[in-house]
mmCIF file of C-alpha atoms and ligand atoms in Angstrom:
data_model
loop_
_atom_site.group_PDB
_atom_site.id
_atom_site.type_symbol
_atom_site.label_atom_id
_atom_site.label_comp_id
_atom_site.label_asym_id
_atom_site.label_seq_id
_atom_site.Cartn_x
_atom_site.Cartn_y
_atom_site.Cartn_z
ATOM 1 C CA MET I 1 244.767 21.347 23.491
ATOM 2 C CA THR I 2 248.279 21.258 22.016
ATOM 3 C CA VAL I 3 251.356 21.032 24.252
ATOM 4 C CA HIS I 4 252.086 24.591 23.205
ATOM 5 C CA SER I 5 248.785 25.842 24.567
ATOM 6 C CA PHE I 6 249.208 23.821 27.776
ATOM 7 C CA GLN I 7 252.469 25.710 28.232
ATOM 8 C CA GLU I 8 250.774 29.042 27.555
ATOM 9 C CA HIS I 9 248.029 28.245 30.032
ATOM 10 C CA PHE I 10 250.636 27.342 32.651
ATOM 11 C CA ASP I 11 252.657 30.519 31.981
ATOM 12 C CA ALA I 12 249.530 32.652 32.262
ATOM 13 C CA LYS I 13 248.703 31.127 35.640
ATOM 14 C CA ILE I 14 252.202 31.831 36.920
ATOM 15 C CA ASP I 15 252.075 35.405 35.614
ATOM 16 C CA ASN I 16 248.665 35.987 37.181
ATOM 17 C CA GLU I 17 249.607 34.498 40.560
ATOM 18 C CA VAL I 18 247.172 31.586 40.155
ATOM 19 C CA MET I 19 248.507 28.576 42.027
ATOM 20 C CA ILE I 20 249.384 25.408 40.180
ATOM 21 C CA GLU I 21 247.552 22.390 41.597
ATOM 22 C CA PRO I 22 248.466 18.671 41.403
ATOM 23 C CA ARG I 23 246.138 17.818 38.495
ATOM 24 C CA ASP I 24 247.149 20.832 36.402
ATOM 25 C CA TRP I 25 249.473 20.416 33.467
ATOM 26 C CA MET I 26 252.993 21.551 34.340
ATOM 27 C CA PRO I 27 256.347 21.423 32.523
ATOM 28 C CA ASP I 28 258.465 18.400 33.432
ATOM 29 C CA ASP I 29 261.266 20.572 34.760
ATOM 30 C CA TYR I 30 258.886 22.502 37.026
ATOM 31 C CA ARG I 31 257.706 19.189 38.489
ATOM 32 C CA LYS I 32 261.298 17.941 38.887
ATOM 33 C CA THR I 33 262.439 21.168 40.555
ATOM 34 C CA LEU I 34 259.571 21.022 43.009
ATOM 35 C CA ILE I 35 260.174 17.364 43.851
ATOM 36 C CA ARG I 36 263.840 18.169 44.432
ATOM 37 C CA GLN I 37 263.221 21.208 46.600
ATOM 38 C CA ILE I 38 260.240 19.903 48.598
ATOM 39 C CA SER I 39 261.780 16.498 49.263
ATOM 40 C CA GLN I 40 265.089 18.062 50.308
ATOM 41 C CA HIS I 41 263.163 20.412 52.533
ATOM 42 C CA ALA I 42 261.323 17.426 54.084
ATOM 43 C CA HIS I 43 264.597 15.580 54.618
ATOM 44 C CA SER I 44 266.033 18.680 56.327
ATOM 45 C CA GLU I 45 263.149 18.724 58.777
ATOM 46 C CA ILE I 46 263.568 15.114 59.840
ATOM 47 C CA VAL I 47 267.368 15.154 59.893
ATOM 48 C CA GLY I 48 267.013 18.464 61.781
ATOM 49 C CA MET I 49 265.334 16.588 64.634
ATOM 50 C CA LEU I 50 268.630 14.850 65.449
ATOM 51 C CA PRO I 51 270.913 17.642 66.742
ATOM 52 C CA GLU I 52 268.207 18.927 69.098
ATOM 53 C CA GLY I 53 266.932 15.465 70.003
ATOM 54 C CA ASN I 54 270.426 14.964 71.408
ATOM 55 C CA TRP I 55 269.564 17.374 74.263
ATOM 56 C CA ILE I 56 266.055 16.242 75.246
ATOM 57 C CA THR I 57 267.336 14.053 78.081
ATOM 58 C CA ARG I 58 269.704 16.791 79.275
ATOM 59 C CA ALA I 59 267.439 19.851 79.181
ATOM 60 C CA PRO I 60 268.105 21.952 82.307
ATOM 61 C CA SER I 61 264.504 21.988 83.610
ATOM 62 C CA LEU I 62 261.160 20.260 83.094
ATOM 63 C CA ARG I 63 259.833 23.359 81.290
ATOM 64 C CA ARG I 64 262.791 23.438 78.887
ATOM 65 C CA LYS I 65 262.425 19.719 78.304
ATOM 66 C CA ALA I 66 258.697 19.961 77.492
ATOM 67 C CA VAL I 67 259.293 22.855 75.094
ATOM 68 C CA LEU I 68 262.178 21.100 73.340
ATOM 69 C CA LEU I 69 260.192 17.884 73.047
ATOM 70 C CA ALA I 70 257.310 19.786 71.440
ATOM 71 C CA LYS I 71 259.683 21.572 69.057
ATOM 72 C CA VAL I 72 261.365 18.385 67.888
ATOM 73 C CA GLN I 73 257.949 16.779 67.348
ATOM 74 C CA ASP I 74 256.886 19.832 65.323
ATOM 75 C CA GLU I 75 259.887 19.343 63.035
ATOM 76 C CA GLY I 76 258.826 15.740 62.450
ATOM 77 C CA GLY I 77 255.340 17.006 61.573
ATOM 78 C CA HIS I 78 256.809 19.513 59.105
ATOM 79 C CA GLY I 79 258.630 16.663 57.410
ATOM 80 C CA LEU I 80 255.354 14.767 57.057
ATOM 81 C CA TYR I 81 253.427 17.716 55.540
ATOM 82 C CA LEU I 82 256.268 18.215 53.091
ATOM 83 C CA TYR I 83 256.559 14.550 52.086
ATOM 84 C CA SER I 84 252.786 14.603 51.475
ATOM 85 C CA ALA I 85 253.108 17.746 49.337
ATOM 86 C CA ALA I 86 255.904 16.117 47.297
ATOM 87 C CA GLU I 87 253.829 12.944 46.840
ATOM 88 C CA THR I 88 251.194 14.977 44.977
ATOM 89 C CA LEU I 89 253.836 15.437 42.257
ATOM 90 C CA GLY I 90 254.076 11.714 41.562
ATOM 91 C CA ILE I 91 256.981 10.512 43.699
ATOM 92 C CA THR I 92 256.434 7.986 46.491
ATOM 93 C CA ARG I 93 257.629 8.372 50.041
ATOM 94 C CA ASP I 94 259.720 5.206 49.698
ATOM 95 C CA GLU I 95 261.496 6.713 46.684
ATOM 96 C CA MET I 96 262.225 9.893 48.616
ATOM 97 C CA TYR I 97 263.603 8.005 51.606
ATOM 98 C CA ASP I 98 265.718 5.916 49.271
ATOM 99 C CA GLN I 99 267.170 9.075 47.723
ATOM 100 C CA LEU I 100 268.039 10.372 51.193
ATOM 101 C CA HIS I 101 269.585 7.103 52.352
ATOM 102 C CA THR I 102 271.675 6.657 49.220
ATOM 103 C CA GLY I 103 272.925 10.255 49.276
ATOM 104 C CA LYS I 104 271.152 11.213 46.011
ATOM 105 C CA ALA I 105 269.015 13.814 47.790
ATOM 106 C CA LYS I 106 270.454 16.565 49.910
ATOM 107 C CA TYR I 107 269.334 17.982 53.247
ATOM 108 C CA SER I 108 270.344 21.273 54.802
ATOM 109 C CA SER I 109 274.058 21.670 55.494
ATOM 110 C CA ILE I 110 273.301 23.167 58.907
ATOM 111 C CA PHE I 111 272.315 19.863 60.479
ATOM 112 C CA ASN I 112 275.780 18.412 59.996
ATOM 113 C CA TYR I 113 277.165 20.434 62.887
ATOM 114 C CA PRO I 114 277.242 19.079 66.462
ATOM 115 C CA THR I 115 275.271 20.400 69.446
ATOM 116 C CA LEU I 116 277.978 20.620 72.094
ATOM 117 C CA THR I 117 276.279 22.575 74.907
ATOM 118 C CA TRP I 118 272.772 23.559 76.011
ATOM 119 C CA ALA I 119 273.359 27.011 74.482
ATOM 120 C CA ASP I 120 273.445 25.325 71.070
ATOM 121 C CA ILE I 121 269.751 24.559 71.517
ATOM 122 C CA GLY I 122 269.147 28.289 71.987
ATOM 123 C CA ALA I 123 271.335 29.100 68.997
ATOM 124 C CA ILE I 124 269.505 26.619 66.748
ATOM 125 C CA GLY I 125 266.100 28.046 67.672
ATOM 126 C CA TRP I 126 267.247 31.630 67.297
ATOM 127 C CA LEU I 127 269.485 31.348 64.234
ATOM 128 C CA VAL I 128 268.502 28.166 62.378
ATOM 129 C CA ASP I 129 264.757 28.551 62.841
ATOM 130 C CA GLY I 130 265.229 32.295 62.279
ATOM 131 C CA ALA I 131 266.896 31.596 58.935
ATOM 132 C CA ALA I 132 264.266 28.972 58.135
ATOM 133 C CA ILE I 133 261.457 31.504 58.730
ATOM 134 C CA MET I 134 263.157 34.103 56.547
ATOM 135 C CA ASN I 135 263.281 31.534 53.745
ATOM 136 C CA GLN I 136 259.892 29.950 54.356
ATOM 137 C CA VAL I 137 257.516 32.873 54.888
ATOM 138 C CA PRO I 138 257.875 33.805 51.192
ATOM 139 C CA LEU I 139 257.291 30.121 50.352
ATOM 140 C CA CYS I 140 253.721 30.536 51.681
ATOM 141 C CA ARG I 141 253.271 32.313 48.311
ATOM 142 C CA THR I 142 255.180 29.791 46.247
ATOM 143 C CA SER I 143 253.442 28.899 42.994
ATOM 144 C CA TYR I 144 252.645 25.247 43.815
ATOM 145 C CA GLY I 145 249.467 25.036 45.930
ATOM 146 C CA PRO I 146 250.197 22.048 48.219
ATOM 147 C CA TYR I 147 253.686 23.385 49.059
ATOM 148 C CA ALA I 148 252.389 26.886 49.767
ATOM 149 C CA ARG I 149 249.605 25.613 52.035
ATOM 150 C CA ALA I 150 251.969 23.316 53.968
ATOM 151 C CA MET I 151 254.233 26.306 54.568
ATOM 152 C CA VAL I 152 251.533 28.352 56.303
ATOM 153 C CA ARG I 153 251.335 26.001 59.276
ATOM 154 C CA VAL I 154 255.062 25.303 59.245
ATOM 155 C CA CYS I 155 255.822 29.020 59.543
ATOM 156 C CA LYS I 156 253.488 29.498 62.502
ATOM 157 C CA GLU I 157 255.341 26.765 64.350
ATOM 158 C CA GLU I 158 258.803 27.951 63.269
ATOM 159 C CA SER I 159 257.943 31.340 64.665
ATOM 160 C CA PHE I 160 257.371 29.829 68.125
ATOM 161 C CA HIS I 161 260.625 27.881 67.715
ATOM 162 C CA GLN I 162 262.565 31.020 66.934
ATOM 163 C CA ARG I 163 261.204 32.813 69.988
ATOM 164 C CA GLN I 164 261.957 29.941 72.359
ATOM 165 C CA GLY I 165 265.537 29.840 71.011
ATOM 166 C CA PHE I 166 265.967 33.575 71.432
ATOM 167 C CA GLU I 167 264.578 33.326 74.959
ATOM 168 C CA ILE I 168 267.127 30.633 75.865
ATOM 169 C CA MET I 169 269.932 32.832 74.510
ATOM 170 C CA MET I 170 268.588 35.908 76.309
ATOM 171 C CA THR I 171 268.400 34.001 79.603
ATOM 172 C CA LEU I 172 271.959 32.722 79.226
ATOM 173 C CA ALA I 173 273.266 36.111 78.092
ATOM 174 C CA ASN I 174 271.774 37.697 81.226
ATOM 175 C CA GLY I 175 273.001 34.884 83.481
ATOM 176 C CA THR I 176 276.354 34.148 85.124
ATOM 177 C CA ASP I 177 279.654 34.824 83.343
ATOM 178 C CA VAL I 178 279.929 31.148 82.478
ATOM 179 C CA GLN I 179 276.419 31.129 80.985
ATOM 180 C CA LYS I 180 277.094 34.255 78.953
ATOM 181 C CA LYS I 181 280.317 32.702 77.673
ATOM 182 C CA MET I 182 278.425 29.586 76.689
ATOM 183 C CA ALA I 183 275.889 31.660 74.733
ATOM 184 C CA GLN I 184 278.660 33.601 72.971
ATOM 185 C CA ASP I 185 280.477 30.377 72.103
ATOM 186 C CA ALA I 186 277.290 28.932 70.574
ATOM 187 C CA LEU I 187 276.771 32.107 68.524
ATOM 188 C CA ASN I 188 280.401 31.937 67.370
ATOM 189 C CA ARG I 189 279.983 28.384 66.139
ATOM 190 C CA TRP I 190 276.470 28.662 64.591
ATOM 191 C CA TRP I 191 276.648 32.095 62.956
ATOM 192 C CA TRP I 192 278.481 31.251 59.739
ATOM 193 C CA PRO I 193 276.795 27.895 59.134
ATOM 194 C CA SER I 194 273.435 29.710 59.521
ATOM 195 C CA ILE I 195 274.481 32.300 56.942
ATOM 196 C CA MET I 196 275.405 29.426 54.599
ATOM 197 C CA MET I 197 271.970 27.822 54.999
ATOM 198 C CA PHE I 198 270.584 30.224 52.383
ATOM 199 C CA GLY I 199 272.637 28.453 49.735
ATOM 200 C CA PRO I 200 275.353 29.636 47.336
ATOM 201 C CA ASN I 201 275.655 33.232 46.131
ATOM 202 C CA ASP I 202 273.149 34.021 43.380
ATOM 203 C CA ALA I 203 275.925 34.058 40.792
ATOM 204 C CA ASP I 204 276.849 30.466 41.712
ATOM 205 C CA SER I 205 273.307 29.150 42.186
ATOM 206 C CA PRO I 206 272.279 27.002 39.215
ATOM 207 C CA HIS I 207 268.559 26.931 40.129
ATOM 208 C CA THR I 208 267.675 30.399 41.403
ATOM 209 C CA ALA I 209 266.976 32.230 38.131
ATOM 210 C CA GLN I 210 264.544 29.605 36.810
ATOM 211 C CA SER I 211 262.897 29.081 40.205
ATOM 212 C CA MET I 212 262.326 32.845 40.440
ATOM 213 C CA ARG I 213 260.727 32.841 36.991
ATOM 214 C CA TRP I 214 258.418 30.011 38.033
ATOM 215 C CA ARG I 215 257.725 31.842 41.306
ATOM 216 C CA ILE I 216 258.789 28.784 43.266
ATOM 217 C CA LYS I 217 261.325 31.058 44.953
ATOM 218 C CA ARG I 218 260.171 34.592 45.764
ATOM 219 C CA PHE I 219 263.551 35.954 46.788
ATOM 220 C CA THR I 220 267.048 34.937 45.795
ATOM 221 C CA ASN I 221 269.515 33.288 48.189
ATOM 222 C CA ASP I 222 271.485 36.528 48.602
ATOM 223 C CA GLU I 223 268.389 38.656 49.211
ATOM 224 C CA LEU I 224 267.209 36.343 52.000
ATOM 225 C CA ARG I 225 270.689 36.094 53.507
ATOM 226 C CA GLN I 226 270.928 39.891 53.673
ATOM 227 C CA LYS I 227 267.484 40.224 55.281
ATOM 228 C CA PHE I 228 268.448 37.625 57.888
ATOM 229 C CA ILE I 229 271.716 39.365 58.731
ATOM 230 C CA ASP I 230 270.053 42.786 59.032
ATOM 231 C CA VAL I 231 267.461 41.493 61.483
ATOM 232 C CA THR I 232 269.660 39.146 63.499
ATOM 233 C CA VAL I 233 272.563 41.509 64.123
ATOM 234 C CA GLU I 234 270.154 43.833 65.936
ATOM 235 C CA GLN I 235 268.817 40.957 68.030
ATOM 236 C CA ALA I 236 272.360 39.960 69.055
ATOM 237 C CA ARG I 237 273.061 43.529 70.049
ATOM 238 C CA LEU I 238 269.908 43.606 72.167
ATOM 239 C CA ILE I 239 271.059 40.678 74.318
ATOM 240 C CA GLY I 240 274.678 41.823 74.493
ATOM 241 C CA LEU I 241 276.273 39.158 72.289
ATOM 242 C CA THR I 242 278.823 39.806 69.547
ATOM 243 C CA VAL I 243 278.351 38.509 66.021
ATOM 244 C CA PRO I 244 281.647 36.821 65.037
ATOM 245 C CA ASP I 245 282.295 38.887 61.927
ATOM 246 C CA PRO I 246 284.910 41.673 62.164
ATOM 247 C CA ASP I 247 283.751 43.069 58.800
ATOM 248 C CA LEU I 248 280.166 43.581 59.892
ATOM 249 C CA LYS I 249 279.307 47.219 59.371
ATOM 250 C CA TRP I 250 276.123 49.199 58.763
ATOM 251 C CA ASN I 251 276.193 50.621 55.246
ATOM 252 C CA GLU I 252 274.172 53.824 55.242
ATOM 253 C CA GLU I 253 274.036 53.995 51.467
ATOM 254 C CA ARG I 254 272.765 50.462 50.950
ATOM 255 C CA GLY I 255 270.581 50.512 54.043
ATOM 256 C CA HIS I 256 271.985 47.084 54.955
ATOM 257 C CA TYR I 257 274.805 45.535 56.941
ATOM 258 C CA ASP I 258 277.963 44.731 54.980
ATOM 259 C CA PHE I 259 279.436 41.432 56.070
ATOM 260 C CA GLY I 260 282.669 39.493 55.681
ATOM 261 C CA PRO I 261 283.519 36.741 53.188
ATOM 262 C CA ILE I 262 281.686 33.434 53.511
ATOM 263 C CA ASN I 263 283.806 30.298 53.556
ATOM 264 C CA TRP I 264 282.255 28.560 50.548
ATOM 265 C CA ASP I 265 284.858 25.782 50.675
ATOM 266 C CA GLU I 266 283.487 24.807 54.061
ATOM 267 C CA PHE I 267 279.906 24.963 52.743
ATOM 268 C CA TRP I 268 280.543 22.711 49.725
ATOM 269 C CA ASN I 269 282.616 20.350 51.804
ATOM 270 C CA VAL I 270 279.679 19.883 54.194
ATOM 271 C CA VAL I 271 277.187 19.581 51.312
ATOM 272 C CA LYS I 272 279.370 16.896 49.722
ATOM 273 C CA GLY I 273 279.171 14.803 52.896
ATOM 274 C CA ASN I 274 282.371 15.750 54.698
ATOM 275 C CA GLY I 275 280.962 17.876 57.536
ATOM 276 C CA PRO I 276 281.534 17.008 61.200
ATOM 277 C CA CYS I 277 278.314 14.959 61.564
ATOM 278 C CA ASN I 278 277.227 13.914 58.027
ATOM 279 C CA LYS I 279 277.926 10.237 58.595
ATOM 280 C CA GLU I 280 276.347 10.190 62.048
ATOM 281 C CA ARG I 281 273.155 11.880 60.753
ATOM 282 C CA LEU I 282 272.714 9.591 57.778
ATOM 283 C CA ASP I 283 273.459 6.487 59.855
ATOM 284 C CA ALA I 284 270.818 7.570 62.387
ATOM 285 C CA ARG I 285 268.206 8.018 59.634
ATOM 286 C CA LYS I 286 269.051 4.676 58.030
ATOM 287 C CA LYS I 287 268.820 2.927 61.398
ATOM 288 C CA ALA I 288 265.433 4.550 62.089
ATOM 289 C CA TRP I 289 264.224 3.301 58.693
ATOM 290 C CA GLU I 290 265.447 -0.256 59.326
ATOM 291 C CA ASP I 291 264.143 -0.318 62.916
ATOM 292 C CA GLY I 292 260.730 0.847 61.665
ATOM 293 C CA ALA I 293 260.375 -1.960 59.095
ATOM 294 C CA TRP I 294 258.157 -4.056 61.360
ATOM 295 C CA VAL I 295 255.764 -1.112 61.859
ATOM 296 C CA ARG I 296 255.410 -0.629 58.106
ATOM 297 C CA ASP I 297 254.931 -4.353 57.563
ATOM 298 C CA ALA I 298 252.304 -4.549 60.302
ATOM 299 C CA ALA I 299 250.436 -1.508 58.976
ATOM 300 C CA LEU I 300 250.447 -2.949 55.467
ATOM 301 C CA ALA I 301 249.272 -6.387 56.631
ATOM 302 C CA HIS I 302 246.502 -4.714 58.643
ATOM 303 C CA SER I 303 245.330 -2.607 55.705
ATOM 304 C CA GLU I 304 245.390 -5.636 53.379
ATOM 305 C CA LYS I 305 243.360 -7.646 55.871
ATOM 306 C CA ARG I 306 240.806 -4.839 56.154
ATOM 307 C CA LYS I 307 240.609 -4.555 52.392
ATOM 308 C CA ALA I 308 240.024 -8.308 52.036
ATOM 309 C CA ARG I 309 237.354 -8.213 54.755
ATOM 310 C CA LYS I 310 235.606 -5.301 53.032
ATOM 311 C CA GLU I 311 235.677 -7.062 49.657
ATOM 312 C CA ASN I 312 234.326 -10.224 51.260
ATOM 313 C CA LYS I 313 231.470 -8.278 52.833
ATOM 314 C CA GLU I 314 230.617 -6.617 49.519
ATOM 315 C CA VAL I 315 230.507 -10.004 47.737
ATOM 316 C CA LYS I 316 228.152 -11.339 50.440
ATOM 317 C CA GLU I 317 225.912 -8.272 50.095
ATOM 318 C CA VAL I 318 225.722 -8.666 46.312
ATOM 319 C CA LYS I 319 224.856 -12.367 46.702
ATOM 320 C CA ALA I 320 222.171 -11.581 49.272
ATOM 321 C CA ALA I 321 220.574 -8.894 47.079
HETATM 322 N N1 FAQ Z 401 272.448 22.725 52.307
HETATM 323 O O1 FAQ Z 401 270.852 26.651 43.077
HETATM 324 P P1 FAQ Z 401 270.698 26.509 44.553
HETATM 325 C C1 FAQ Z 401 264.804 24.076 58.705
HETATM 326 C C2 FAQ Z 401 272.212 22.862 47.237
HETATM 327 S S1 FAQ Z 401 264.512 23.616 57.133
HETATM 328 C C3 FAQ Z 401 272.583 21.720 51.427
HETATM 329 O O2 FAQ Z 401 270.683 27.760 45.354
HETATM 330 P P2 FAQ Z 401 267.914 26.009 45.216
HETATM 331 C C4 FAQ Z 401 263.738 23.829 59.743
HETATM 332 C C5 FAQ Z 401 270.943 22.848 46.408
HETATM 333 O O3 FAQ Z 401 270.052 21.847 46.887
HETATM 334 C C6 FAQ Z 401 266.019 23.992 56.265
HETATM 335 N N2 FAQ Z 401 272.482 21.904 50.091
HETATM 336 O O4 FAQ Z 401 269.419 25.589 44.868
HETATM 337 C C7 FAQ Z 401 264.362 23.353 60.989
HETATM 338 C C8 FAQ Z 401 271.484 22.559 45.037
HETATM 339 O O5 FAQ Z 401 271.812 21.185 44.911
HETATM 340 P P3 FAQ Z 401 270.938 20.154 43.995
HETATM 341 C C9 FAQ Z 401 265.872 23.627 54.861
HETATM 342 C C10 FAQ Z 401 272.215 23.152 49.670
HETATM 343 O O6 FAQ Z 401 267.158 24.764 45.479
HETATM 344 C C11 FAQ Z 401 264.911 24.231 61.894
HETATM 345 C C12 FAQ Z 401 272.791 23.320 45.029
HETATM 346 O O7 FAQ Z 401 273.166 23.483 46.395
HETATM 347 N N3 FAQ Z 401 265.069 24.604 54.181
HETATM 348 O O8 FAQ Z 401 265.835 24.551 58.929
HETATM 349 C C13 FAQ Z 401 272.040 24.236 50.549
HETATM 350 O O9 FAQ Z 401 267.379 26.943 44.218
HETATM 351 C C14 FAQ Z 401 265.483 23.759 63.075
HETATM 352 C C15 FAQ Z 401 272.674 24.678 44.363
HETATM 353 O O10 FAQ Z 401 271.854 25.579 45.140
HETATM 354 C C16 FAQ Z 401 264.643 24.414 52.918
HETATM 355 O O11 FAQ Z 401 264.910 23.380 52.322
HETATM 356 C C17 FAQ Z 401 272.167 23.985 51.916
HETATM 357 N N4 FAQ Z 401 272.050 24.950 52.839
HETATM 358 O O12 FAQ Z 401 268.062 26.830 46.599
HETATM 359 C C18 FAQ Z 401 264.360 21.983 61.278
HETATM 360 C C19 FAQ Z 401 263.797 25.509 52.343
HETATM 361 N N5 FAQ Z 401 271.797 25.353 49.823
HETATM 362 O O13 FAQ Z 401 269.575 20.084 44.579
HETATM 363 C C20 FAQ Z 401 264.928 21.508 62.488
HETATM 364 C C21 FAQ Z 401 263.362 25.235 50.947
HETATM 365 C C22 FAQ Z 401 271.821 24.968 48.518
HETATM 366 O O14 FAQ Z 401 270.931 20.725 42.605
HETATM 367 C C23 FAQ Z 401 265.491 22.428 63.385
HETATM 368 N N6 FAQ Z 401 264.471 25.199 50.017
HETATM 369 N N7 FAQ Z 401 272.071 23.653 48.435
HETATM 370 O O15 FAQ Z 401 271.678 18.847 44.098
HETATM 371 C C24 FAQ Z 401 264.960 26.299 49.406
HETATM 372 O O16 FAQ Z 401 264.511 27.409 49.626
HETATM 373 C C25 FAQ Z 401 266.055 26.093 48.395
HETATM 374 O O17 FAQ Z 401 266.042 24.742 47.987
HETATM 375 C C26 FAQ Z 401 267.475 26.509 48.908
HETATM 376 C C27 FAQ Z 401 268.475 26.189 47.784
HETATM 377 C C28 FAQ Z 401 267.508 27.982 49.218
HETATM 378 C C29 FAQ Z 401 267.856 25.686 50.141
#
């Protein structure tokens, strides 16, 4: 087969909604885009454990603590599925970690904000997991098989995360004046960063058009952002909280909410490493990597020993035969 016909075969699969699998031929740029997106997604999951992990020891009840512990563990699991999916494209886990630790790979801007009160845990579940679901449910139909399949389980768990966050916010919003204030303050601080999670406007997004053509992305950044706003504004209304956007207004003609200007300077500043917690997050990940060196060494030594024992046994069996 010529390279040209490989390309045609690939294009036909994309057009016919046939998933691309690890051993299939794929254009170099498709592979690179997937490695970039999946590894950054994986990094977001494991860095995303940090802001919530901060509250495990201070959860207000045993039930809240157990739920939060389970949620944070789920995020770690999501990272592992995603690293495995990226590995099928020919990058090693060590390379991906190195890219994260040296700042070559990104992770979601949202995790560079601090969790100041217990209400922030509610706001993360409700808004951050809510935004993640909006983005990730369509990724269950992304064109690369291992990524799509990983997303199915991830989305089931994110859905539970979103509900537990909303339930925390609902409880606080129906609680004492101080609790309601705390919930409103968390919404005020997390709203805009959550809106920014969807990435730059389509006109300023260098990757969206090609990723849509390859069916890696199923909706553009702006389409997903709008869907999220439409759904979430109603949820805020239901629990009596106010979305901190004076320009928010239902637009009958468009059938969507209009919303105010997004502070893209803030977004790019955070993406470039200058957010409130960028340094803290990266330092925590680097420390975890260094502290875990002995576990990796021990696992490797164990597997090498087993391999040597197995080879030894096979040699003995051959000699005996
Ligand atoms: N933060 O052209 P686009 C979660 C970068 S998981 C930082 O639009 P693309 C679960 C982008 O990488 C949250 N950087 O790029 C959880 C690119 O830079 P590059 C993560 C951002 O890839 C919940 C440049 O800007 N979810 O929350 C961001 O087509 C609670 C131009 O952007 C995913 O990763 C950002 N927000 O679209 C865990 C979902 N946005 O790479 C714990 C999968 C954009 O050229 C607790 N990813 N950039 O250097 C995607 O859907 C896409 O990659 C987008 C970006 C939509 C994030």
